[in-house]
CSV table of C-alpha atoms and ligand atoms in Angstrom, one decimal:
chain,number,residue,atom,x,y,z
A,370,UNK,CA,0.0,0.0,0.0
A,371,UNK,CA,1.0,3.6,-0.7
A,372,UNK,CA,1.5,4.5,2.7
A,373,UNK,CA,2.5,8.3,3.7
A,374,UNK,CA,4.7,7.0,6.0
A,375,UNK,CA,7.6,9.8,7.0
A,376,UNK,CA,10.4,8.2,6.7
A,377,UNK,CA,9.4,7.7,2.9
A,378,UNK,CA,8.5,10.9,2.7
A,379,UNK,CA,11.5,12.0,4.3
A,380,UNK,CA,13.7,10.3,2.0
A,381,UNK,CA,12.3,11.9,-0.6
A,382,UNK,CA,12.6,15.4,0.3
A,383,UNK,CA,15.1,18.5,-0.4
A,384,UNK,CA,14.1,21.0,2.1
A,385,UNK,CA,15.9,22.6,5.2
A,386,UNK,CA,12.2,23.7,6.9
A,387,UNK,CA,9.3,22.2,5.5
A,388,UNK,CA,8.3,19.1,6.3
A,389,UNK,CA,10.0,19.0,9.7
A,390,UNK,CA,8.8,17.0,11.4
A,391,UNK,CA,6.1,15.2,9.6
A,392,UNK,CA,3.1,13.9,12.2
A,393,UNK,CA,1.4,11.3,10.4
A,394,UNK,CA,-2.2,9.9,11.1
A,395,UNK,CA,-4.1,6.7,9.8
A,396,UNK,CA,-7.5,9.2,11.0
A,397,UNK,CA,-8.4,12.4,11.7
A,398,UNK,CA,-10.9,15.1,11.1
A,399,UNK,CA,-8.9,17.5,9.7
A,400,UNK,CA,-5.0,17.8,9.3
A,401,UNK,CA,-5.9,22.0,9.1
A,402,UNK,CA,-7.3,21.3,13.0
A,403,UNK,CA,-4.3,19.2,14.7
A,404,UNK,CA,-1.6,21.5,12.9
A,405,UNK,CA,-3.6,24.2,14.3
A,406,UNK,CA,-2.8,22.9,17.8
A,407,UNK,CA,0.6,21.8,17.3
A,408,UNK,CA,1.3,25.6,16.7
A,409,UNK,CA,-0.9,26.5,19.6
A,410,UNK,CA,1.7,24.2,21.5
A,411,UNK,CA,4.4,25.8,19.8
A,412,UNK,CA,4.8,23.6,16.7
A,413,UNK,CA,8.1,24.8,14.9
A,414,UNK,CA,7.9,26.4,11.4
A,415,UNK,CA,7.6,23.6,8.7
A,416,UNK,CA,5.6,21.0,11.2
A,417,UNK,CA,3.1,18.8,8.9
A,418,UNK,CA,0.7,16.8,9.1
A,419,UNK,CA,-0.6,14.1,7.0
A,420,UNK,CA,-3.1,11.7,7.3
A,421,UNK,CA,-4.6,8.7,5.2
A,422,UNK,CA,-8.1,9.4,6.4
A,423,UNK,CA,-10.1,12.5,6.8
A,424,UNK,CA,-13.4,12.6,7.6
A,425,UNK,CA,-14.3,16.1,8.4
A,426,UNK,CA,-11.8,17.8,5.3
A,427,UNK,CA,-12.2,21.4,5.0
A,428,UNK,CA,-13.1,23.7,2.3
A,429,UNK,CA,-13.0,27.3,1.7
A,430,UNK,CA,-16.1,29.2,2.4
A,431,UNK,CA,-17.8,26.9,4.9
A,432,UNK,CA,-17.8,23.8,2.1
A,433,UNK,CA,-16.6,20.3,3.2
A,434,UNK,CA,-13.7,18.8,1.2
A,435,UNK,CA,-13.8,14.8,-0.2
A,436,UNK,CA,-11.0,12.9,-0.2
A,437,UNK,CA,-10.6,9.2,-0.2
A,438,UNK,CA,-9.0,6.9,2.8
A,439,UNK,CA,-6.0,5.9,1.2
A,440,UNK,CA,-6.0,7.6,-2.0
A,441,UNK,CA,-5.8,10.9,-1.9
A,442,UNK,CA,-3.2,14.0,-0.1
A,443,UNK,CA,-4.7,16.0,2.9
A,444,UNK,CA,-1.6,17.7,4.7
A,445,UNK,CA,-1.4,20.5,6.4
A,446,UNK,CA,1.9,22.6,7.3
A,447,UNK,CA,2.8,25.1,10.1
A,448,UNK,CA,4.2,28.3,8.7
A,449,UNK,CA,5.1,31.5,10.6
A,450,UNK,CA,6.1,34.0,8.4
A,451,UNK,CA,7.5,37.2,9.1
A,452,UNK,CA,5.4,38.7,7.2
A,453,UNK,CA,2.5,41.5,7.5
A,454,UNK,CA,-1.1,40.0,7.4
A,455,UNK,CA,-1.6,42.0,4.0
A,456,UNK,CA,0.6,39.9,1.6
A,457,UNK,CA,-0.8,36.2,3.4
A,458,UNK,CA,-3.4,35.9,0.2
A,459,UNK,CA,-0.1,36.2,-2.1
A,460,UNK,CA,1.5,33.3,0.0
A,461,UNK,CA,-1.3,30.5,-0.7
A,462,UNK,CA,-1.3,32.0,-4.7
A,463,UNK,CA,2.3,31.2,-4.4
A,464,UNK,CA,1.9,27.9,-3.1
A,465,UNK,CA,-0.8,27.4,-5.2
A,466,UNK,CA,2.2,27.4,-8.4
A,467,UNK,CA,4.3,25.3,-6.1
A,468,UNK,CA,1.2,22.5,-6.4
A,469,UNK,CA,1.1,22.8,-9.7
A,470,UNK,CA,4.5,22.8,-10.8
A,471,UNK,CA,4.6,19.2,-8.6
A,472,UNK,CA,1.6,18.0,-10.0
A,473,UNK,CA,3.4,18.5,-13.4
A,474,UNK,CA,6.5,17.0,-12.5
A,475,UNK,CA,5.2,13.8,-11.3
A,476,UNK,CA,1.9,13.1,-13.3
A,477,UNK,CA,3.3,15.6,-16.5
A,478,UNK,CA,-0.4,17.4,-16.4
A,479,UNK,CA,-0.5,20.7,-17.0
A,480,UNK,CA,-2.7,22.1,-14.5
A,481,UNK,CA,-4.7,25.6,-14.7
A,482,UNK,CA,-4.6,28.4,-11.8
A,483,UNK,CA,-8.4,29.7,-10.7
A,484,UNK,CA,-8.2,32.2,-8.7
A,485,UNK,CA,-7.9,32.3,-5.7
A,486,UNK,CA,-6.2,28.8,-4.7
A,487,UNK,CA,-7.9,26.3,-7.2
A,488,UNK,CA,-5.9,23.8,-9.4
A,489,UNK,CA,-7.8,22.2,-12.8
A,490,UNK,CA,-7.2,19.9,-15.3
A,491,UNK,CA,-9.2,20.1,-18.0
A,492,UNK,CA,-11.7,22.4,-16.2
A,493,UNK,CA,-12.3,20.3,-13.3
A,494,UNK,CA,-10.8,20.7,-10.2
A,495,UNK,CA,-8.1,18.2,-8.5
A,496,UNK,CA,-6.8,20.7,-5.9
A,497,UNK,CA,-8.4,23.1,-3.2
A,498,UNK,CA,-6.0,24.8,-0.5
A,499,UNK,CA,-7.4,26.2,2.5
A,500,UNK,CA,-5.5,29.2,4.1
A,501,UNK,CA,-5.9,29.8,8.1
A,502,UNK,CA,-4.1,33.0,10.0
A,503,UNK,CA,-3.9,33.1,13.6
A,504,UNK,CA,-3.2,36.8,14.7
A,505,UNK,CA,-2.1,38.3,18.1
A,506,UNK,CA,-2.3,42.1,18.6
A,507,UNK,CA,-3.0,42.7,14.9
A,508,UNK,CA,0.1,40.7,14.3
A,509,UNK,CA,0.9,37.1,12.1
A,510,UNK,CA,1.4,34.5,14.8
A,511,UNK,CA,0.9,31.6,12.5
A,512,UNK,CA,-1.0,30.3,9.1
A,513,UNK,CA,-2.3,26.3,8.5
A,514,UNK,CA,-2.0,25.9,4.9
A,515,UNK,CA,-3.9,22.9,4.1
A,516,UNK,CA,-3.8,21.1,0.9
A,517,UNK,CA,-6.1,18.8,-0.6
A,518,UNK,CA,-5.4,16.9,-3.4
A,519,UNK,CA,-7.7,14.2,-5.4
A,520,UNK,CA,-5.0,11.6,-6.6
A,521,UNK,CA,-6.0,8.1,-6.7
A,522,UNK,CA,-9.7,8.1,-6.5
A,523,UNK,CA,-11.1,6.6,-9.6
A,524,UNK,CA,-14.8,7.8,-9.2
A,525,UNK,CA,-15.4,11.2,-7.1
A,526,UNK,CA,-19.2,11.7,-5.9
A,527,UNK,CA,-21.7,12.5,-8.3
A,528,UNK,CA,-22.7,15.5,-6.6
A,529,UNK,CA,-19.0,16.9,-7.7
A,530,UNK,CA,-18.5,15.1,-10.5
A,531,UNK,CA,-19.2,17.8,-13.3
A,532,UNK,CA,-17.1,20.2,-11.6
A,533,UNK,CA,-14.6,17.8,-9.7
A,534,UNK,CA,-11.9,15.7,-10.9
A,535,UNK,CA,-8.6,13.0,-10.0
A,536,UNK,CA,-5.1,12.8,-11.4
A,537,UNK,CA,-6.1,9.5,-11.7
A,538,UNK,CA,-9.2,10.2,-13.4
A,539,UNK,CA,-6.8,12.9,-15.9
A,540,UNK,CA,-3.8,10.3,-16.6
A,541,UNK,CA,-5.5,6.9,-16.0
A,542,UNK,CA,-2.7,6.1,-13.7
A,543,UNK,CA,-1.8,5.7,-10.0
A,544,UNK,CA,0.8,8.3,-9.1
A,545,UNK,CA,2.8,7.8,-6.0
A,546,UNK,CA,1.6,10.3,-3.4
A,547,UNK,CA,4.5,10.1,-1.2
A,548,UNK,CA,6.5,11.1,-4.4
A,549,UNK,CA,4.0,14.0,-4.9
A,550,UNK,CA,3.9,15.4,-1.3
A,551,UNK,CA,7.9,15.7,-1.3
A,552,UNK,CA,7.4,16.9,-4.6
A,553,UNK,CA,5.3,19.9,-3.1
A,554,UNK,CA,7.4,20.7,-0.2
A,555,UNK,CA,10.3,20.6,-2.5
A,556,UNK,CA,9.0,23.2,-5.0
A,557,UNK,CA,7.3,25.1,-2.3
A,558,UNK,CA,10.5,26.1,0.0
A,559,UNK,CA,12.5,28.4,-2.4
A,560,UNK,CA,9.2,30.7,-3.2
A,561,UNK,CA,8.9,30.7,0.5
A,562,UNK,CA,11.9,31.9,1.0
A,563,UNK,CA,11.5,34.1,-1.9
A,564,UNK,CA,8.4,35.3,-0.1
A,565,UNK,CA,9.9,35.9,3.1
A,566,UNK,CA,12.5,38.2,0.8
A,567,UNK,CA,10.0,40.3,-0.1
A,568,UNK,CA,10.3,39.2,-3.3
A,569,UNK,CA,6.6,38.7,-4.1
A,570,UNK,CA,6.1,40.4,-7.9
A,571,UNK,CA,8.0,38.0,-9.7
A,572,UNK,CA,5.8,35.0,-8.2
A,573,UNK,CA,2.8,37.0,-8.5
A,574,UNK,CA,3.9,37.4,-12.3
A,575,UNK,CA,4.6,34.1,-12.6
A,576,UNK,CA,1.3,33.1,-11.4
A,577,UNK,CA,-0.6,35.4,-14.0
A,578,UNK,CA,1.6,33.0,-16.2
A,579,UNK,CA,0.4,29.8,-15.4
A,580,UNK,CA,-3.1,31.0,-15.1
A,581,UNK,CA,-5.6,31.1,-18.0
A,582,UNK,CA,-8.2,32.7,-15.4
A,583,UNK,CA,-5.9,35.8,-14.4
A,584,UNK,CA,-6.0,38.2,-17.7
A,585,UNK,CA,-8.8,38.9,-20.0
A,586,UNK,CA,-11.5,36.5,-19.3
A,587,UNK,CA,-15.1,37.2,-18.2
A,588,UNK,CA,-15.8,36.1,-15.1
A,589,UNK,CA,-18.8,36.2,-12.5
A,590,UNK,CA,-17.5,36.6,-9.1
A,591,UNK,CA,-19.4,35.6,-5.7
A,592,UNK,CA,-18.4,37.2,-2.3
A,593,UNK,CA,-20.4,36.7,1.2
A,594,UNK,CA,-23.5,39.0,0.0
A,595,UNK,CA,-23.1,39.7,-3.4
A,596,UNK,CA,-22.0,38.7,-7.2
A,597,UNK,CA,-20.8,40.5,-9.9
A,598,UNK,CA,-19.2,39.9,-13.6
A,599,UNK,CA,-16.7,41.7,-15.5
A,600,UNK,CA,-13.2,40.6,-17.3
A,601,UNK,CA,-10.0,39.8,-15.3
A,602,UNK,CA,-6.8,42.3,-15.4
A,603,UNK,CA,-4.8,40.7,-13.4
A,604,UNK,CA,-3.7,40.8,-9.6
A,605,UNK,CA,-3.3,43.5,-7.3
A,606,UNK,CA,0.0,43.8,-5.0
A,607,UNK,CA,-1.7,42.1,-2.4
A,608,UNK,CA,-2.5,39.1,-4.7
A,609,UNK,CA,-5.9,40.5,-5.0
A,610,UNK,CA,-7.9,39.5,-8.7
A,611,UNK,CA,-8.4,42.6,-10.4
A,612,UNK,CA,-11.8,42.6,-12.3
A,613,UNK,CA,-12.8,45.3,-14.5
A,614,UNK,CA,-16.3,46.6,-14.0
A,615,UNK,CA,-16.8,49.0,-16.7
A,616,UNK,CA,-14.5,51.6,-18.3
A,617,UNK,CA,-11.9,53.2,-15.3
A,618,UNK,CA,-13.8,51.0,-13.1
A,619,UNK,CA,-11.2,48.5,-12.1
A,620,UNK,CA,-12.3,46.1,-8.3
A,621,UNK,CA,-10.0,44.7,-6.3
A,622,UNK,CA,-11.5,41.7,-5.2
A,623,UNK,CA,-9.5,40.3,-2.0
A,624,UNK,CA,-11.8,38.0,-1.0
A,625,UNK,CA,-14.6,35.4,-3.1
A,626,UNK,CA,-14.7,33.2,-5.6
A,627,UNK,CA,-14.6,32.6,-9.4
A,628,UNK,CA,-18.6,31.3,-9.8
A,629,UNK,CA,-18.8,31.5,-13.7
A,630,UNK,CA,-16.6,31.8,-16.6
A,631,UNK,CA,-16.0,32.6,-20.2
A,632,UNK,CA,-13.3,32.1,-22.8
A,633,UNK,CA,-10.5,34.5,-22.9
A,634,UNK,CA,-11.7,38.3,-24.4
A,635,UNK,CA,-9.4,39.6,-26.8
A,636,UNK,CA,-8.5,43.1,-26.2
A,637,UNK,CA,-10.1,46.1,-27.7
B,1498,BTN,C1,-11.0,24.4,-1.1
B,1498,BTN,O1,-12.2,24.7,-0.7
B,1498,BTN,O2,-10.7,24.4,-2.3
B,1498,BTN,C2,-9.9,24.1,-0.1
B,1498,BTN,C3,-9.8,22.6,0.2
B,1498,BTN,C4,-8.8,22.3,1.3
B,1498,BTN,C5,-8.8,20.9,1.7
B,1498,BTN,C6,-7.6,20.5,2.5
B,1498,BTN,S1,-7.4,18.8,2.8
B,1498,BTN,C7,-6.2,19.1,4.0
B,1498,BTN,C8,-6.6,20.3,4.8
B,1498,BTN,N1,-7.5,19.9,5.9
B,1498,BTN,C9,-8.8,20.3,5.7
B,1498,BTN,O3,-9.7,20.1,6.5
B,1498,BTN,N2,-8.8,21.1,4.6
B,1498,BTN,C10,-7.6,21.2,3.9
């Protein structure tokens, strides 16, 4: 069995902080809730948590997250950036690339970037990461970055199957997801660094890059008490989506979701 067994991991991975140490778990509710109070007890930077079975996974926006016992990644890690609460939305963009670029490495998909922190292949989503800040005085003390990934499952539910997908389901092969999570970690730790260097634009760039959502694309977006459409222009300093509204009427939307989508506008 393809066991997420540290040492494995371990063996497997480049890094100087992340992934140190790795708490695994055959069950849990959520890997987002026990690296939470590992921090609360003073987990160092890079502490993970990985488990084989979740059965109350996380989403963004109140919605619960599937994943399979066995099949799938749900880890969490333990970061405690230096960092002013402001530029945290740029950080799970950032590792939203790292994802990606590890998904391509070890499956060779090429998957899409949807604002803010979803991963798709071939428009269905295989990736949700949920972001968590614990402040103190206004101040950073530490973020849960969870990440959920759909790997080995070979049918998802039906009530997510038109919008939810698998690696497995995208290559029609099992992908080692020890392999992957070093993958992540591995990818992940020099934009972390880079982020902790203040040198944010060029990973903000890069993620307009790798995205097909980011630049010229209608969109409907849906915050807590309201939606609205208009065509994407970008991101903000603060890793914000810009969405034009009308003409000089540019949003800066921090917080939401993309609902609704078109293909790409071409430019008047
Ligand atoms: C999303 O809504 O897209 C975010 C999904 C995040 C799911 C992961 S699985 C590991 C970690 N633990 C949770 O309870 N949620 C996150």
């Amino acid at each position: 069995m393809d066991l997420l067994s540290p040492s494995i991991i371990e063996s497997q991975l480049d890094s100087k902080r992340l992934g140190k140490p790795i708490h695994h778990y055959f069950q849990l509710d959520s890997t987002n809730d026990i690296a939470d109070q590992l921090a609360t007890d003073g987990a160092p930077e890079g502490t993970m948590v990985v488990a084989e079975h979740q059965t109350h996974g996380r989403g963004r926006l109140g919605r619960s997250w599937f994943s399979q016992k066995g099949k799938d990644l749900c880890f969490s890690l333990v970061l405690r950036p230096d960092a002013p609460l402001n530029n945290l939305s740029c950080l799970s963009l950032i590792l939203g690339i790292a994802v990606g670029n590890a998904v391509e490495k070890i499956s060779g998909l090429k998957p899409d970037l949807k604002w803010p922190n979803d991963l798709l292949v071939n428009g269905k989503k295989c990736c949700g990461i949920l972001s968590e800040v614990r402040t103190e005085f206004g101040e950073v003390k530490y973020l849960i970055v969870g990440i959920g990934i759909n790997v080995n499952t070979k049918v998802v539910p039906k009530e997510i199957s038109k919008t939810a997908s698998t690696l497995f389901q995208q290559t029609g092969q099992e992908i080692s997801r020890s392999q992957l999570l070093a993958e992540i970690l591995n990818c992940f730790e020099p934009f972390y660094f880079g982020f902790l260097d203040q040198k944010i634009k060029p990973l903000l760039d890069l993620w307009v890059k790798k995205s097909s959502y980011a630049e010229d694309r209608w969109v409907v977006v849906k915050q807590m008490d309201r939606s609205f459409q208009g065509i994407t222009q970008g991101l903000g300093e603060q890793g914000a989506l810009l969405v034009k509204r009308g003409e000089g009427w540019v949003e800066e939307v921090l917080a939401g979701d993309i609902v609704e989508w078109g293909k790409k506008v071409t430019r008047s």
